[in-house]
PDB file of C-alpha atoms in Angstrom:
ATOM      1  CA  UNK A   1       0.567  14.604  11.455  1.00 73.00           C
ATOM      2  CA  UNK A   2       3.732  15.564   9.330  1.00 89.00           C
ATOM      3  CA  UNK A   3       5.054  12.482   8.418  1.00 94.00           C
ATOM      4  CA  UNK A   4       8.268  11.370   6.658  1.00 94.00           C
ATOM      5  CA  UNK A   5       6.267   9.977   3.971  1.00 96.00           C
ATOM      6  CA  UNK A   6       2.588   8.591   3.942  1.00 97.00           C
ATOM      7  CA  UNK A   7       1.697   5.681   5.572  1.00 97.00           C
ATOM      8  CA  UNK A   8      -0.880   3.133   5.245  1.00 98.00           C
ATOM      9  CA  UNK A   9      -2.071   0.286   7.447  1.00 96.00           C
ATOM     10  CA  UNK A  10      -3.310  -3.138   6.156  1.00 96.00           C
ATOM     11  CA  UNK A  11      -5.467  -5.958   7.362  1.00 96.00           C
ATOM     12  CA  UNK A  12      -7.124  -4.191  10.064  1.00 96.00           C
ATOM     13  CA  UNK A  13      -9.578  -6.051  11.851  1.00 94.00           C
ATOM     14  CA  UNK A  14     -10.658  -3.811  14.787  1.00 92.00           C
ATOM     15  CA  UNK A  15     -12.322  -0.291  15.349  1.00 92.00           C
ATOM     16  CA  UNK A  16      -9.633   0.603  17.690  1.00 90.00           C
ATOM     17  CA  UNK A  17      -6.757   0.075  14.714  1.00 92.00           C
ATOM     18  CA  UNK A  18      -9.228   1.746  11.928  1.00 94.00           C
ATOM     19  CA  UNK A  19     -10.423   4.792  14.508  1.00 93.00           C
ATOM     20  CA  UNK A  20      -6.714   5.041  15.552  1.00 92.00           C
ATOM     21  CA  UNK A  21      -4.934   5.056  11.577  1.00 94.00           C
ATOM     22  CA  UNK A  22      -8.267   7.689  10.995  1.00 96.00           C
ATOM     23  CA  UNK A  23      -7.155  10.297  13.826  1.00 94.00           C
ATOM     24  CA  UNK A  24      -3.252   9.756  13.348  1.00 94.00           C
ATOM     25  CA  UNK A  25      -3.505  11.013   9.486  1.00 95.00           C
ATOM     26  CA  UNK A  26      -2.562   7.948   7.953  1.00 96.00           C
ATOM     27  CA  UNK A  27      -3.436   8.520   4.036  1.00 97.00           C
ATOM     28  CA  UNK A  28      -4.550   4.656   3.817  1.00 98.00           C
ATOM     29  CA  UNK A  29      -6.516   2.141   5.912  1.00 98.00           C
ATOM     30  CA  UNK A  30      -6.745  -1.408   4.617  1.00 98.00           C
ATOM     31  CA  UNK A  31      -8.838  -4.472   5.295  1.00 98.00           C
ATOM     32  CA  UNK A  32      -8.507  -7.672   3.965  1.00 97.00           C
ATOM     33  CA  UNK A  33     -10.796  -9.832   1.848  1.00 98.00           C
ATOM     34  CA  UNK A  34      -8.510 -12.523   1.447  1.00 96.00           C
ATOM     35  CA  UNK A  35      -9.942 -15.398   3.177  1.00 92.00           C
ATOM     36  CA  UNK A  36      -7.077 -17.596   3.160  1.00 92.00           C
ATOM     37  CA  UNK A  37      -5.686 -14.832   5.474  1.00 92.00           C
ATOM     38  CA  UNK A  38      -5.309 -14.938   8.993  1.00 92.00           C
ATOM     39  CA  UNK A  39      -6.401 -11.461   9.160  1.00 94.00           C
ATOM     40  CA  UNK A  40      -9.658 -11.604   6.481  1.00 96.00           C
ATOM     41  CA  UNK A  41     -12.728  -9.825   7.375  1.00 97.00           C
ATOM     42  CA  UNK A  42     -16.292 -10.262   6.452  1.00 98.00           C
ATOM     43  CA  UNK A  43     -17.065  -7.291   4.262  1.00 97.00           C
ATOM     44  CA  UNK A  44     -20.318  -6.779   6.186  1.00 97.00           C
ATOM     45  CA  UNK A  45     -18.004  -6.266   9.204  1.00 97.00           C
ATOM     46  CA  UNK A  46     -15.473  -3.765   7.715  1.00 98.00           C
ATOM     47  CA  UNK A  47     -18.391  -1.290   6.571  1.00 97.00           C
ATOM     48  CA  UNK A  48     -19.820  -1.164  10.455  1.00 96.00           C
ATOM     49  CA  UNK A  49     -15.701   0.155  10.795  1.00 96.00           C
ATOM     50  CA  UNK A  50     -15.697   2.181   7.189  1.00 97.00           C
ATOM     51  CA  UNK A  51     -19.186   4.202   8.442  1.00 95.00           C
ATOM     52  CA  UNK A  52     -17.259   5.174  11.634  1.00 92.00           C
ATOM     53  CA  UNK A  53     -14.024   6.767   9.678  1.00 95.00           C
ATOM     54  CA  UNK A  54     -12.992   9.779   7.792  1.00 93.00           C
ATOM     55  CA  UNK A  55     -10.015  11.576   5.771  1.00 94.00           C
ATOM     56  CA  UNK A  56      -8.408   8.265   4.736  1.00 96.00           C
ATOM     57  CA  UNK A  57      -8.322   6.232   1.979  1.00 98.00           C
ATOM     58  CA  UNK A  58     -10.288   3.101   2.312  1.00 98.00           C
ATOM     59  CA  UNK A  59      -8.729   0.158   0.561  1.00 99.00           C
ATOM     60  CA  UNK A  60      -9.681  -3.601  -0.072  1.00 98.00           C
ATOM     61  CA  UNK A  61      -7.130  -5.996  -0.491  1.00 98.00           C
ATOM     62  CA  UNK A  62      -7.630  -9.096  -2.471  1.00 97.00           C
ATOM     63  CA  UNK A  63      -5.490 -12.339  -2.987  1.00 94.00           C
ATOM     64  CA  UNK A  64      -6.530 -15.271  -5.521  1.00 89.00           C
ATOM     65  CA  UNK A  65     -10.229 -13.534  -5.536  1.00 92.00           C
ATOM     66  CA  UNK A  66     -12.032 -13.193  -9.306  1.00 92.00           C
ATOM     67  CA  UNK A  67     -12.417  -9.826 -11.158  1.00 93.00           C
ATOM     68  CA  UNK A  68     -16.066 -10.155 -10.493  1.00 94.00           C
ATOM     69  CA  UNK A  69     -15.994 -10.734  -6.308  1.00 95.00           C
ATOM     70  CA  UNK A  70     -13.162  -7.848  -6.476  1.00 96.00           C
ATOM     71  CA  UNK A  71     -15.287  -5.903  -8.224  1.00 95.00           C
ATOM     72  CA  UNK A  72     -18.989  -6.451  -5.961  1.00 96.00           C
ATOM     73  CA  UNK A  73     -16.558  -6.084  -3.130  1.00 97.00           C
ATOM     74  CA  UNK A  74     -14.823  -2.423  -3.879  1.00 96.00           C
ATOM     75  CA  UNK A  75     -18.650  -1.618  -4.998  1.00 94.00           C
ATOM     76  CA  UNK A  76     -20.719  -2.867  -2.109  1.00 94.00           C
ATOM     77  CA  UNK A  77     -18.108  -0.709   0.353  1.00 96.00           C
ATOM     78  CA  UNK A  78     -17.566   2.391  -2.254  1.00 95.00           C
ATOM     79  CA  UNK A  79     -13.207   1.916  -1.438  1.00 98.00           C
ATOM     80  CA  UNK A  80     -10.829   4.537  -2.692  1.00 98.00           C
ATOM     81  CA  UNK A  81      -8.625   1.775  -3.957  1.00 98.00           C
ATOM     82  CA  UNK A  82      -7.954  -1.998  -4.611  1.00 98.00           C
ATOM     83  CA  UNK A  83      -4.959  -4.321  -3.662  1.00 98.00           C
ATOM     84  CA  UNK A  84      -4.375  -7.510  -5.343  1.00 97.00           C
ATOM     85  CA  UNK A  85      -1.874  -9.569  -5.016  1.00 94.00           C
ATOM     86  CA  UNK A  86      -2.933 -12.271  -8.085  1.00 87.00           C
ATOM     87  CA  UNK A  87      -2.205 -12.403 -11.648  1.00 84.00           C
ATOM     88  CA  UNK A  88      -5.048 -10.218 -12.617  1.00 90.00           C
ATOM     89  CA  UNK A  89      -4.340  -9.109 -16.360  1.00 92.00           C
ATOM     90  CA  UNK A  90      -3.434  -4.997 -16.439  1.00 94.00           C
ATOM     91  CA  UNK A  91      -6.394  -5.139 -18.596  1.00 92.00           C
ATOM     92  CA  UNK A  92      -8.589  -6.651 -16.240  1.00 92.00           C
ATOM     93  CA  UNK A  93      -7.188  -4.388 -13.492  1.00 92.00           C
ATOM     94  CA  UNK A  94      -8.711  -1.317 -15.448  1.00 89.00           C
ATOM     95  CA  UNK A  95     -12.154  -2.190 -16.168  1.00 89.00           C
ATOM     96  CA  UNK A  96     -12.401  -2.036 -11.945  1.00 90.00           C
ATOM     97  CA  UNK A  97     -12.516   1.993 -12.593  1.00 89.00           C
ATOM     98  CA  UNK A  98     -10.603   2.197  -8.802  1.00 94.00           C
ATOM     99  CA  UNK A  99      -7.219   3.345  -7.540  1.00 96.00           C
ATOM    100  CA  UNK A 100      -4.809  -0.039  -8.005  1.00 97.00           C
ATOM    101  CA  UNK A 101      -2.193  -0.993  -5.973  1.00 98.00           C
ATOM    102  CA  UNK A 102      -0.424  -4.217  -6.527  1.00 98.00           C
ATOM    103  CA  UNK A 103       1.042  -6.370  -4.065  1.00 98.00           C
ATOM    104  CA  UNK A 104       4.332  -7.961  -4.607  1.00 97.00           C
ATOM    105  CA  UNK A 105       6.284 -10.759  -2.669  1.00 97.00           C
ATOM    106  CA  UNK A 106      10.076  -9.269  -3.774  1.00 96.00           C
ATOM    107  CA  UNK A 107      10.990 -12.949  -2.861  1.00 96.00           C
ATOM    108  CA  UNK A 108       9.527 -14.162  -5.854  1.00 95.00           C
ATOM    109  CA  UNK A 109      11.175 -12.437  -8.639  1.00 96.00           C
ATOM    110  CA  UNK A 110      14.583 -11.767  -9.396  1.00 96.00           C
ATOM    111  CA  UNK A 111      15.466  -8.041  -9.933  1.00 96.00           C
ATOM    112  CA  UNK A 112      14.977  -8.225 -13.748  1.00 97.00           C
ATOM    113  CA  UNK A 113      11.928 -10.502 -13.148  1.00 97.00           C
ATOM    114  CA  UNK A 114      10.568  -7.880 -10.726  1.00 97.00           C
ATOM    115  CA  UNK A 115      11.363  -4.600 -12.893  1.00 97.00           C
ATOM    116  CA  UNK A 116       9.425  -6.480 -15.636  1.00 97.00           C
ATOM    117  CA  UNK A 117       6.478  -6.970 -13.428  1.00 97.00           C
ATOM    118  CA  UNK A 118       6.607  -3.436 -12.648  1.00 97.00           C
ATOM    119  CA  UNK A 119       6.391  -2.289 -15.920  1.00 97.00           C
ATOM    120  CA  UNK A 120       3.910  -4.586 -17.040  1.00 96.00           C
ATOM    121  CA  UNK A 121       1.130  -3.018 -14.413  1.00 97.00           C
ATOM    122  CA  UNK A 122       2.395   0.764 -14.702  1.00 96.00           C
ATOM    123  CA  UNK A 123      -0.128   2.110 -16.823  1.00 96.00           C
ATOM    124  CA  UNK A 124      -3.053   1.069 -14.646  1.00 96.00           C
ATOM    125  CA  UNK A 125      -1.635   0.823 -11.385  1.00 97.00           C
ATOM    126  CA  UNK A 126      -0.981   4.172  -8.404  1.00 98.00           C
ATOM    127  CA  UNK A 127       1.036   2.640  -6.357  1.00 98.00           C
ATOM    128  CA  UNK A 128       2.823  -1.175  -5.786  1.00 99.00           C
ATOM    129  CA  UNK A 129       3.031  -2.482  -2.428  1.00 98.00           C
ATOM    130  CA  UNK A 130       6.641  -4.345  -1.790  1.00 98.00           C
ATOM    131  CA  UNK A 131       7.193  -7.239   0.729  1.00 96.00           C
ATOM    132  CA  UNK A 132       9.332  -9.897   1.677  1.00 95.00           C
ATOM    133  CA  UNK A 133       7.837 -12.961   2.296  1.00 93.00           C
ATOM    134  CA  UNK A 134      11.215 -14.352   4.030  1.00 93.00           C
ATOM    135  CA  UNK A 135      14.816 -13.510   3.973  1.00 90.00           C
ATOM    136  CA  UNK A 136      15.727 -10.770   1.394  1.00 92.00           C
ATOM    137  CA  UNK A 137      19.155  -9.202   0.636  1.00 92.00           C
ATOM    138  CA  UNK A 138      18.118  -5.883  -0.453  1.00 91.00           C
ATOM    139  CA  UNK A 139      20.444  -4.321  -3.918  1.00 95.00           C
ATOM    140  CA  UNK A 140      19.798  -1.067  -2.564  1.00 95.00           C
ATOM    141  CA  UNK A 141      20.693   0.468  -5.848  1.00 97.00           C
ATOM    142  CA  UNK A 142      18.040  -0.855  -7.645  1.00 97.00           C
ATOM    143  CA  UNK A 143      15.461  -0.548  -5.117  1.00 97.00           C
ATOM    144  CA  UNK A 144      16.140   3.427  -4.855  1.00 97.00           C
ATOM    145  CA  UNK A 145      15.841   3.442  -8.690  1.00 97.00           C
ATOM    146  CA  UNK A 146      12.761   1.288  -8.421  1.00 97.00           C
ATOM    147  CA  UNK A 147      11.387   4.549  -5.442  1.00 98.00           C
ATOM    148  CA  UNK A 148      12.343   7.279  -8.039  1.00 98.00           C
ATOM    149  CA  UNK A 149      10.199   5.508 -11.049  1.00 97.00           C
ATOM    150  CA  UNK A 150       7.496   4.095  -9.134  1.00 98.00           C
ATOM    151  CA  UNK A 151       5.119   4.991  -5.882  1.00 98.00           C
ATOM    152  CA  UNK A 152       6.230   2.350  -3.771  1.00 99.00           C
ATOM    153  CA  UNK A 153       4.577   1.807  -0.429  1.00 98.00           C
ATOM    154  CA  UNK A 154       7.180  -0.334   1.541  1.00 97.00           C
ATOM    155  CA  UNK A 155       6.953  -3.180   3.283  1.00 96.00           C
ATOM    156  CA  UNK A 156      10.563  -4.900   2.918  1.00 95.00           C
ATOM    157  CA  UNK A 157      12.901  -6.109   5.840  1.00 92.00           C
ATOM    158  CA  UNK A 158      10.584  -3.304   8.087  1.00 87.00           C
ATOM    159  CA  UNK A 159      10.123  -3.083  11.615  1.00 84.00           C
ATOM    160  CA  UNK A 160      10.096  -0.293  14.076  1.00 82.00           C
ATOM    161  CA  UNK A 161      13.826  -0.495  14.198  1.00 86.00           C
ATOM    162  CA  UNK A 162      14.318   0.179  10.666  1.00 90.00           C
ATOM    163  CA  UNK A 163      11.803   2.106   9.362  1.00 92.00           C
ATOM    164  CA  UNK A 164      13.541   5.436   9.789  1.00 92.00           C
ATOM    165  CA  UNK A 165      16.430   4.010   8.004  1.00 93.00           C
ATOM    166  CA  UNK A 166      14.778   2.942   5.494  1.00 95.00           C
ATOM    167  CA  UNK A 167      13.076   6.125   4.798  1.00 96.00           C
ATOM    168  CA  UNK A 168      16.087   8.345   4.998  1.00 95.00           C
ATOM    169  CA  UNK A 169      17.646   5.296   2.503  1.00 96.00           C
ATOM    170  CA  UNK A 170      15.255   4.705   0.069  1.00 97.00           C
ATOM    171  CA  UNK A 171      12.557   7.827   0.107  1.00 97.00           C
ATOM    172  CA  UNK A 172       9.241   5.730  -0.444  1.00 98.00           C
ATOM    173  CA  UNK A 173       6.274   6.295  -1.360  1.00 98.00           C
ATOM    174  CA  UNK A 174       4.690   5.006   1.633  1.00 98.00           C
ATOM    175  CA  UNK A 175       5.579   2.768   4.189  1.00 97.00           C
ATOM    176  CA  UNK A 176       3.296   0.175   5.031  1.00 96.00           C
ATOM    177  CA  UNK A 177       2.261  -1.332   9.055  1.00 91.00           C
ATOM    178  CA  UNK A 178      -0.075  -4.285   9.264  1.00 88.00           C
ATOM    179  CA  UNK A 179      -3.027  -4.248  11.841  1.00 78.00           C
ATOM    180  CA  UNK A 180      -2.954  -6.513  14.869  1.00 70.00           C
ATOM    181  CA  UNK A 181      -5.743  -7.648  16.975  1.00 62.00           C
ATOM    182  CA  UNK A 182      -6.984  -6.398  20.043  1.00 55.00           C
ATOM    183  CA  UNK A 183      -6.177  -7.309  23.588  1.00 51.00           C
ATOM    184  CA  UNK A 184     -10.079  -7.601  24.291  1.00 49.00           C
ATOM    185  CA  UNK A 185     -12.673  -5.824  22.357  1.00 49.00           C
ATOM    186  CA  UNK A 186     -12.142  -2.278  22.674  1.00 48.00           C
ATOM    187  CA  UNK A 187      -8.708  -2.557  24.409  1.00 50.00           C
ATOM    188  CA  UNK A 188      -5.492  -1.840  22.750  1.00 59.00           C
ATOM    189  CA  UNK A 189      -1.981  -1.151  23.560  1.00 63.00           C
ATOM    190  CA  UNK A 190      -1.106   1.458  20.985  1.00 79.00           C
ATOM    191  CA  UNK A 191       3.165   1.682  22.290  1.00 81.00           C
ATOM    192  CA  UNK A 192       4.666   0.016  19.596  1.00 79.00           C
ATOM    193  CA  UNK A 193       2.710   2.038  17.165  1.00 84.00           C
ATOM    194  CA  UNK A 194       3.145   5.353  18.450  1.00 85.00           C
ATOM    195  CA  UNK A 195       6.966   4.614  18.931  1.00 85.00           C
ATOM    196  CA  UNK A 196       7.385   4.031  15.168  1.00 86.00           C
ATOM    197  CA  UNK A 197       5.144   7.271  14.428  1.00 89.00           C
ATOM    198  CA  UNK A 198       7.789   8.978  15.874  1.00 89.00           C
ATOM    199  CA  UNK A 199      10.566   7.470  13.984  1.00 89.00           C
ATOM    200  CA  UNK A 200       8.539   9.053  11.228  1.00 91.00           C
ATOM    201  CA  UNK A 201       7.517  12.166  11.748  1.00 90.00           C
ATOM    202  CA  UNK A 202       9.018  15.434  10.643  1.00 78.00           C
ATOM    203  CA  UNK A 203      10.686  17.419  13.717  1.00 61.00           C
ATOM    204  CA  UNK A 204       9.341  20.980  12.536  1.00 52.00           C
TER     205      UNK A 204
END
């Protein structure tokens, strides 16, 4: 698929989101090993999905997890790339010898706090994943100077109503949709999905 930009998907939980991501082109397929999230999954689990897919990027994502689960983790599955959202040291960060993303809650930092962070992690990290863990009032001049400096894969104030907007607006990186779970196993409604795709994807 020609898309805008690339896209990745996080916290999947299913084969029908992982096959789906695999066959639609999307450049990264997430699960998370967070369990203090609603969406966690046994690692045992996500390699039965992870044998079954090809041409992505497989990444773990990690929250409050040590350097050394992170690291048995990435290893046991052979990943592409790590997410962690923690204060892992940049140091720490590059004895895991793996892509790095970092995951940041925009909510958290003011926009001096936030370019800070940014630069703190640049040297070891590919890409940082964005969000907004509740309301956010975007300073859309900074945040396209934050896009030209930085891979961002976006995740701020996003929905299938916006993303398109937000593209054209802010020219990320990536854009980033989260997983959901499946109707019954092995039934899924793919609608909303395939209706942002096409918000998404280059006309010629």
């Amino acid at each position: 698929m020609n898309y805008k930009c690339k896209v990745k998907i996080s916290e999947v939980t299913n084969l029908s989101d992982a096959r789906y991501a695999a066959a639609m082109g999307f450049n990264y397929i997430g699960f998370c090993f967070d369990n203090e999230k609603s969406n966690y999954i046994a690692p045992i689990k996500a390699k039965e999905m992870i044998d079954w897919l090809s041409g992505s990027n497989i990444v773990a994502e990690f929250g409050n997890q040590s350097i050394d689960e992170i690291k048995d983790i990435s290893e046991l599955l052979q990943v592409n790339a790590i997410e962690v959202e923690n204060r892992i040291l940049p140091d720490e960060l590059k004895q895991l010898s793996k892509a790095a993303i970092k995951k940041i809650d925009v909510c958290s930092f003011s926009d001096e706090e936030l370019l800070k962070e940014l630069e703190a992690y640049q040297s070891v990290c590919d890409a940082f994943h964005l969000y907004n863990s509740k309301s956010y009032n975007e300073n859309e001049n900074f945040l396209k100077e934050l896009c030209i400096k930085n891979n961002i894969i976006w995740n701020i104030n996003c929905s299938p109503d916006t993303i398109k907007i937000i593209i054209e607006k802010y020219n990320p990186f990536a854009v980033n949709i989260v997983g959901e779970d499946e109707e019954e196993v092995g039934l899924k409604d793919f609608e909303v999905l395939n209706n942002l795709l096409e918000e998404i994807t280059n006309s010629n």
